[in-house]
CSV table of C-alpha atoms in Angstrom, one decimal:
chain,number,residue,atom,x,y,z
A,1,MET,CA,0.0,0.0,0.0
A,2,THR,CA,2.8,2.4,1.0
A,3,ARG,CA,4.7,1.5,-2.1
A,4,THR,CA,1.7,2.2,-4.3
A,5,ILE,CA,1.1,5.6,-2.7
A,6,ARG,CA,4.8,6.5,-3.2
A,7,ARG,CA,4.6,5.5,-6.8
A,8,TRP,CA,1.3,7.0,-7.9
A,9,GLY,CA,0.9,9.7,-5.3
A,10,PRO,CA,3.1,12.5,-6.7
A,11,PRO,CA,1.9,12.2,-10.3
A,12,VAL,CA,-1.7,12.1,-9.2
A,13,LEU,CA,-1.2,15.2,-7.0
A,14,LEU,CA,0.5,17.0,-9.9
A,15,LEU,CA,-2.3,16.2,-12.4
A,16,THR,CA,-5.3,16.7,-10.1
A,17,PRO,CA,-5.5,20.6,-10.4
A,18,SER,CA,-5.4,20.3,-14.2
A,19,ILE,CA,-8.0,17.6,-14.2
A,20,ILE,CA,-10.3,19.6,-12.0
A,21,LEU,CA,-9.9,22.8,-14.1
A,22,ILE,CA,-10.5,20.9,-17.4
A,23,ALA,CA,-13.5,19.1,-15.9
A,24,VAL,CA,-15.1,22.3,-14.7
A,25,PHE,CA,-14.2,24.8,-17.4
A,26,VAL,CA,-14.3,22.5,-20.4
A,27,TYR,CA,-16.6,19.5,-19.9
A,28,GLY,CA,-18.7,21.2,-17.3
A,29,LEU,CA,-19.4,24.2,-19.5
A,30,ILE,CA,-20.0,21.9,-22.5
A,31,GLY,CA,-22.6,20.1,-20.3
A,32,ILE,CA,-24.3,23.4,-19.3
A,33,ASN,CA,-24.3,24.6,-23.0
A,34,PHE,CA,-26.0,21.3,-24.1
A,35,GLN,CA,-28.5,21.6,-21.2
A,36,THR,CA,-29.4,25.2,-22.2
A,37,SER,CA,-29.9,24.1,-25.8
A,38,LEU,CA,-32.6,21.7,-24.7
A,39,THR,CA,-34.7,24.5,-23.1
A,40,ASP,CA,-37.0,27.3,-24.4
A,41,SER,CA,-34.7,30.1,-23.2
A,42,HIS,CA,-35.3,32.5,-26.1
A,43,THR,CA,-36.0,35.8,-24.3
A,44,ALA,CA,-34.1,38.3,-22.1
A,45,PRO,CA,-36.2,37.6,-18.9
A,46,GLN,CA,-35.4,33.9,-19.3
A,47,ALA,CA,-31.8,34.6,-19.9
A,48,THR,CA,-31.5,36.7,-16.7
A,49,GLY,CA,-33.5,34.2,-14.6
A,50,GLN,CA,-36.5,36.5,-14.2
A,51,ALA,CA,-38.8,34.1,-16.1
A,52,PRO,CA,-38.9,30.3,-16.0
A,53,THR,CA,-37.6,28.0,-18.7
A,54,ALA,CA,-39.0,24.7,-19.8
A,55,PHE,CA,-37.4,21.5,-21.2
A,56,VAL,CA,-38.2,21.2,-24.9
A,57,GLY,CA,-35.9,18.3,-25.9
A,58,LEU,CA,-34.3,18.6,-29.4
A,59,GLU,CA,-36.9,21.1,-30.6
A,60,ASN,CA,-34.3,23.9,-31.1
A,61,TYR,CA,-32.1,21.6,-33.1
A,62,PHE,CA,-34.9,20.5,-35.5
A,63,ALA,CA,-36.0,24.2,-35.9
A,64,LEU,CA,-32.4,25.3,-36.7
A,65,LEU,CA,-31.7,22.5,-39.1
A,66,GLY,CA,-35.0,23.2,-40.9
A,67,ASP,CA,-34.4,26.9,-41.1
A,68,ASP,CA,-33.3,28.1,-44.6
A,69,ALA,CA,-31.0,30.8,-43.1
A,70,PHE,CA,-29.2,28.3,-40.9
A,71,GLN,CA,-28.9,25.9,-43.9
A,72,HIS,CA,-27.3,28.8,-45.8
A,73,SER,CA,-24.8,29.2,-43.0
A,74,LEU,CA,-23.9,25.5,-43.1
A,75,LYS,CA,-23.4,25.7,-46.8
A,76,ASN,CA,-21.2,28.7,-46.4
A,77,LEU,CA,-19.2,26.9,-43.8
A,78,VAL,CA,-18.7,23.9,-46.1
A,79,LEU,CA,-17.7,26.2,-49.0
A,80,TYR,CA,-15.3,28.3,-46.9
A,81,THR,CA,-13.7,25.1,-45.5
A,82,VAL,CA,-13.2,23.5,-48.9
A,83,VAL,CA,-11.7,26.7,-50.4
A,84,PHE,CA,-9.5,27.3,-47.4
A,85,LEU,CA,-8.3,23.7,-47.1
A,86,VAL,CA,-7.5,23.4,-50.8
A,87,GLY,CA,-5.8,26.8,-51.0
A,88,THR,CA,-3.6,26.3,-48.0
A,89,MET,CA,-2.7,22.7,-48.8
A,90,VAL,CA,-1.7,23.4,-52.4
A,91,LEU,CA,0.2,26.6,-51.8
A,92,GLY,CA,1.8,25.3,-48.6
A,93,PHE,CA,3.0,22.1,-50.4
A,94,VAL,CA,4.3,24.0,-53.5
A,95,TRP,CA,6.2,26.5,-51.4
A,96,ALA,CA,7.7,23.7,-49.3
A,97,TRP,CA,8.6,21.8,-52.5
A,98,LEU,CA,10.4,24.8,-53.9
A,99,LEU,CA,12.2,25.6,-50.7
A,100,ASP,CA,13.4,22.0,-50.4
A,101,LYS,CA,15.5,22.6,-53.4
A,102,PRO,CA,18.9,24.1,-52.7
A,103,ILE,CA,18.2,27.8,-53.4
A,104,LYS,CA,19.9,30.9,-52.2
A,105,GLY,CA,18.1,33.1,-49.6
A,106,GLU,CA,15.9,30.2,-48.3
A,107,GLY,CA,15.7,31.9,-44.9
A,108,ILE,CA,14.4,35.1,-46.4
A,109,PHE,CA,11.7,33.3,-48.4
A,110,ARG,CA,10.7,31.2,-45.4
A,111,SER,CA,10.4,34.4,-43.3
A,112,VAL,CA,8.3,36.1,-46.0
A,113,TYR,CA,5.9,33.1,-46.3
A,114,LEU,CA,5.6,32.8,-42.5
A,115,PHE,CA,5.2,36.5,-41.7
A,116,PRO,CA,1.4,36.7,-42.4
A,117,MET,CA,0.9,34.3,-39.5
A,118,ALA,CA,2.2,37.0,-37.1
A,119,VAL,CA,-0.7,39.3,-38.2
A,120,SER,CA,-4.0,38.9,-36.4
A,121,PHE,CA,-7.2,38.0,-38.4
A,122,VAL,CA,-8.8,41.2,-37.2
A,123,ALA,CA,-5.9,43.4,-38.5
A,124,SER,CA,-5.6,41.6,-41.8
A,125,GLY,CA,-9.4,41.6,-42.2
A,126,VAL,CA,-9.4,45.4,-42.1
A,127,VAL,CA,-6.9,45.6,-45.0
A,128,TRP,CA,-8.6,42.8,-47.0
A,129,ARG,CA,-12.0,44.6,-46.5
A,130,TRP,CA,-10.6,47.4,-48.6
A,131,LEU,CA,-8.8,45.0,-51.1
A,132,LEU,CA,-12.1,43.1,-51.6
A,133,ASN,CA,-14.2,46.2,-52.1
A,134,SER,CA,-17.2,45.3,-54.2
A,135,ASN,CA,-17.5,48.6,-56.1
A,136,GLU,CA,-16.9,48.2,-59.8
A,137,GLY,CA,-16.4,50.6,-62.7
A,138,GLU,CA,-15.5,54.2,-61.9
A,139,ASN,CA,-16.0,53.7,-58.2
A,140,ALA,CA,-13.8,50.6,-58.1
A,141,SER,CA,-11.0,50.3,-55.4
A,142,GLY,CA,-8.8,47.6,-54.1
A,143,LEU,CA,-8.3,44.6,-56.3
A,144,ASN,CA,-11.1,45.6,-58.7
A,145,ARG,CA,-9.2,48.9,-59.3
A,146,LEU,CA,-6.0,47.0,-59.8
A,147,PHE,CA,-7.7,44.8,-62.5
A,148,GLN,CA,-8.9,48.0,-64.2
A,149,ILE,CA,-5.4,49.4,-64.3
A,150,ILE,CA,-3.8,46.3,-65.8
A,151,GLY,CA,-6.6,45.9,-68.4
A,152,LEU,CA,-8.3,42.9,-66.8
A,153,ASP,CA,-11.7,44.5,-66.3
A,154,PHE,CA,-13.5,41.1,-66.8
A,155,LEU,CA,-12.0,40.0,-63.5
A,156,GLN,CA,-13.9,42.6,-61.5
A,157,ASN,CA,-16.5,41.1,-59.3
A,158,PRO,CA,-18.6,41.8,-56.2
A,159,TRP,CA,-16.3,39.6,-54.0
A,160,TRP,CA,-17.9,38.9,-50.6
A,161,ASN,CA,-21.1,40.6,-51.7
A,162,ASN,CA,-22.0,37.7,-54.0
A,163,VAL,CA,-24.8,35.8,-52.2
A,164,THR,CA,-23.7,32.3,-53.4
A,165,TRP,CA,-19.9,32.5,-53.6
A,166,GLY,CA,-19.1,35.6,-51.3
A,167,ILE,CA,-17.8,33.4,-48.5
A,168,ALA,CA,-15.2,31.9,-50.8
A,169,ALA,CA,-13.7,35.4,-51.3
A,170,ILE,CA,-13.2,35.7,-47.5
A,171,ALA,CA,-11.3,32.5,-47.6
A,172,LEU,CA,-8.6,34.3,-49.7
A,173,PRO,CA,-7.1,36.3,-46.7
A,174,ALA,CA,-7.3,33.1,-44.6
A,175,ILE,CA,-5.3,31.2,-47.3
A,176,TRP,CA,-2.8,34.1,-47.4
A,177,GLN,CA,-2.3,33.9,-43.6
A,178,LEU,CA,-2.1,30.1,-43.1
A,179,SER,CA,-0.3,28.9,-46.2
A,180,GLY,CA,3.1,29.7,-44.6
A,181,TYR,CA,2.2,27.5,-41.6
A,182,VAL,CA,1.3,24.6,-43.8
A,183,MET,CA,4.6,25.2,-45.8
A,184,ALA,CA,6.5,24.9,-42.5
A,185,LEU,CA,4.9,21.6,-41.8
A,186,PHE,CA,5.6,20.2,-45.3
A,187,LEU,CA,9.1,21.5,-45.3
A,188,ALA,CA,9.8,19.7,-42.0
A,189,GLY,CA,8.3,16.6,-43.6
A,190,PHE,CA,10.6,16.9,-46.6
A,191,ARG,CA,13.7,17.5,-44.4
A,192,GLY,CA,12.8,14.5,-42.3
A,193,ILE,CA,13.0,12.0,-45.3
A,194,PRO,CA,16.4,10.4,-45.3
A,195,GLU,CA,18.4,11.2,-48.4
A,196,GLU,CA,19.3,7.4,-48.6
A,197,LEU,CA,15.6,6.7,-49.5
A,198,ARG,CA,15.7,9.0,-52.5
A,199,GLU,CA,19.1,7.7,-53.7
A,200,ALA,CA,17.9,4.1,-53.4
A,201,GLY,CA,14.8,4.9,-55.5
A,202,ARG,CA,17.0,6.6,-58.2
A,203,VAL,CA,19.4,3.7,-58.2
A,204,ASP,CA,16.5,1.3,-58.8
A,205,GLY,CA,15.6,3.4,-61.9
A,206,ALA,CA,12.6,5.2,-60.5
A,207,SER,CA,11.6,8.4,-62.4
A,208,GLU,CA,11.1,11.6,-60.4
A,209,TRP,CA,7.3,11.1,-60.5
A,210,LYS,CA,7.6,7.5,-59.3
A,211,LEU,CA,10.0,8.7,-56.6
A,212,TYR,CA,7.4,11.2,-55.3
A,213,ARG,CA,4.5,8.7,-55.7
A,214,HIS,CA,6.1,5.7,-54.0
A,215,VAL,CA,8.6,7.3,-51.6
A,216,LEU,CA,8.0,10.9,-50.8
A,217,PHE,CA,4.2,11.1,-50.7
A,218,PRO,CA,3.8,8.1,-48.4
A,219,GLN,CA,6.4,9.7,-46.1
A,220,LEU,CA,4.5,13.0,-46.1
A,221,SER,CA,1.1,11.6,-45.5
A,222,PRO,CA,1.2,12.0,-41.7
A,223,VAL,CA,2.2,15.6,-42.2
A,224,ALA,CA,-0.6,16.2,-44.7
A,225,LEU,CA,-3.1,14.6,-42.3
A,226,SER,CA,-2.0,16.8,-39.4
A,227,ALA,CA,-2.2,19.9,-41.6
A,228,LEU,CA,-5.7,18.9,-42.8
A,229,VAL,CA,-7.0,18.5,-39.3
A,230,ILE,CA,-5.4,21.6,-37.9
A,231,VAL,CA,-6.5,23.9,-40.8
A,232,GLY,CA,-9.8,22.2,-41.1
A,233,HIS,CA,-10.8,22.7,-37.5
A,234,MET,CA,-9.6,26.4,-37.7
A,235,SER,CA,-11.9,27.0,-40.7
A,236,LEU,CA,-14.9,25.4,-38.8
A,237,LYS,CA,-14.4,28.0,-36.1
A,238,ALA,CA,-14.0,31.0,-38.4
A,239,PHE,CA,-15.4,34.2,-36.8
A,240,ASP,CA,-13.0,37.1,-36.4
A,241,LEU,CA,-11.9,37.3,-40.0
A,242,ILE,CA,-15.5,37.3,-41.3
A,243,MET,CA,-16.5,39.9,-38.7
A,244,SER,CA,-13.7,42.1,-39.8
A,245,ILE,CA,-14.4,42.0,-43.5
A,246,SER,CA,-18.2,41.7,-43.5
A,247,LYS,CA,-20.9,42.4,-40.9
A,248,PRO,CA,-22.8,40.0,-38.7
A,249,ALA,CA,-26.1,40.8,-40.4
A,250,ASN,CA,-24.8,40.2,-44.0
A,251,TYR,CA,-26.7,37.1,-45.2
A,252,GLN,CA,-24.0,36.3,-47.9
A,253,THR,CA,-21.2,35.7,-45.3
A,254,LYS,CA,-23.2,34.0,-42.5
A,255,VAL,CA,-21.6,31.0,-40.9
A,256,PRO,CA,-22.8,29.1,-37.7
A,257,ALA,CA,-20.3,31.0,-35.5
A,258,ILE,CA,-21.9,34.3,-36.6
A,259,ASP,CA,-25.3,32.9,-36.0
A,260,MET,CA,-24.3,31.9,-32.5
A,261,TYR,CA,-23.1,35.4,-31.8
A,262,LEU,CA,-26.3,37.0,-33.1
A,263,TYR,CA,-28.5,34.6,-31.1
A,264,LYS,CA,-26.5,35.4,-27.9
A,265,SER,CA,-26.6,39.1,-28.6
A,266,SER,CA,-30.4,38.9,-28.7
A,267,PHE,CA,-30.6,36.9,-25.5
A,268,ASP,CA,-31.8,33.8,-27.4
A,269,TYR,CA,-29.5,31.6,-25.4
A,270,ALA,CA,-31.2,28.3,-26.3
A,271,ASN,CA,-30.6,28.7,-30.0
A,272,SER,CA,-27.1,30.1,-29.4
A,273,ALA,CA,-26.3,27.0,-27.3
A,274,ALA,CA,-27.8,24.7,-30.0
A,275,VAL,CA,-25.6,26.3,-32.7
A,276,GLY,CA,-22.6,25.8,-30.4
A,277,SER,CA,-23.4,22.2,-29.9
A,278,ILE,CA,-23.8,21.6,-33.6
A,279,LEU,CA,-20.4,23.2,-34.2
A,280,LEU,CA,-18.9,21.0,-31.5
A,281,ILE,CA,-20.3,17.9,-33.1
A,282,ILE,CA,-18.9,19.0,-36.5
A,283,VAL,CA,-15.4,19.7,-35.1
A,284,ALA,CA,-15.5,16.4,-33.1
A,285,ALA,CA,-16.3,14.5,-36.3
A,286,VAL,CA,-13.0,15.9,-37.7
A,287,ILE,CA,-10.8,15.6,-34.6
A,288,ILE,CA,-11.9,12.2,-33.1
A,289,PRO,CA,-10.9,10.0,-36.1
A,290,TYR,CA,-7.6,11.8,-36.2
A,291,LEU,CA,-6.9,11.1,-32.5
A,292,VAL,CA,-8.0,7.5,-33.0
A,293,HIS,CA,-5.6,7.2,-35.9
A,294,ASN,CA,-2.7,8.7,-33.9
A,295,ALA,CA,-3.4,6.4,-30.9
A,296,ARG,CA,-3.4,3.3,-33.2
A,297,ALA,CA,-0.2,4.5,-34.9
A,298,GLU,CA,1.6,4.9,-31.5
A,299,ARG,CA,0.6,1.3,-30.5
A,300,ARG,CA,2.3,-0.2,-33.6
């Protein structure tokens, strides 16, 4: 007994404060959020405790999922995530592939690509709001004005004011900011591949394409999976960049996180909590398979 306490006592004492804090401020608050989403707390008196609330089950979830505006938010979220993921993964991989070659000034290029990460989404959103100005013709500014100057008038478009594709325009600054991060991940992956593997492939007569297909890409797959999960879950929580470029009330750039903010601002805590729970389920659907995959890989 004394031996067991000596062995497990110190680590348990060290971990206990963290476990209590996580239990209260993470899982406890998630539980309260889910409980709120199952009530009819839609008014300010209910939110402040001056009026009673009642249990309504999954009614708020069915109402949200059947609402056209919320369906539009979910479609925007999917579109934003796809454009953001494809853009960051392609640009990040190409930049890493170029930097993996022996070139002069690699450190300068690496710093230039990584620098946008140091800028907050709010600050870059203010600049990109001007660049993505939707005015065209004589009143054009930002990128539309640039297209005019270089004679590419046909490229002028309303950017984020397009009802169907507007959210894809807001993914552009997100790609600009996170591509450098993905590049750093891929570059570390490239540098972690032993040179002997490449040489062995070339000695066996493999072409450059076959070398990439059968040697380099399989070695980079864990890095690609990590980048996909990290960037994917960031896109699902997009809020500050969209708020900086557009406005919460703009239908064309609505995503679930914006809906959650609007519901909370109007004291509709039940619907706000329901949107938060839906976002949590979507993020969990991305993260949990990744964690399971990592756990299985560590056991091998």
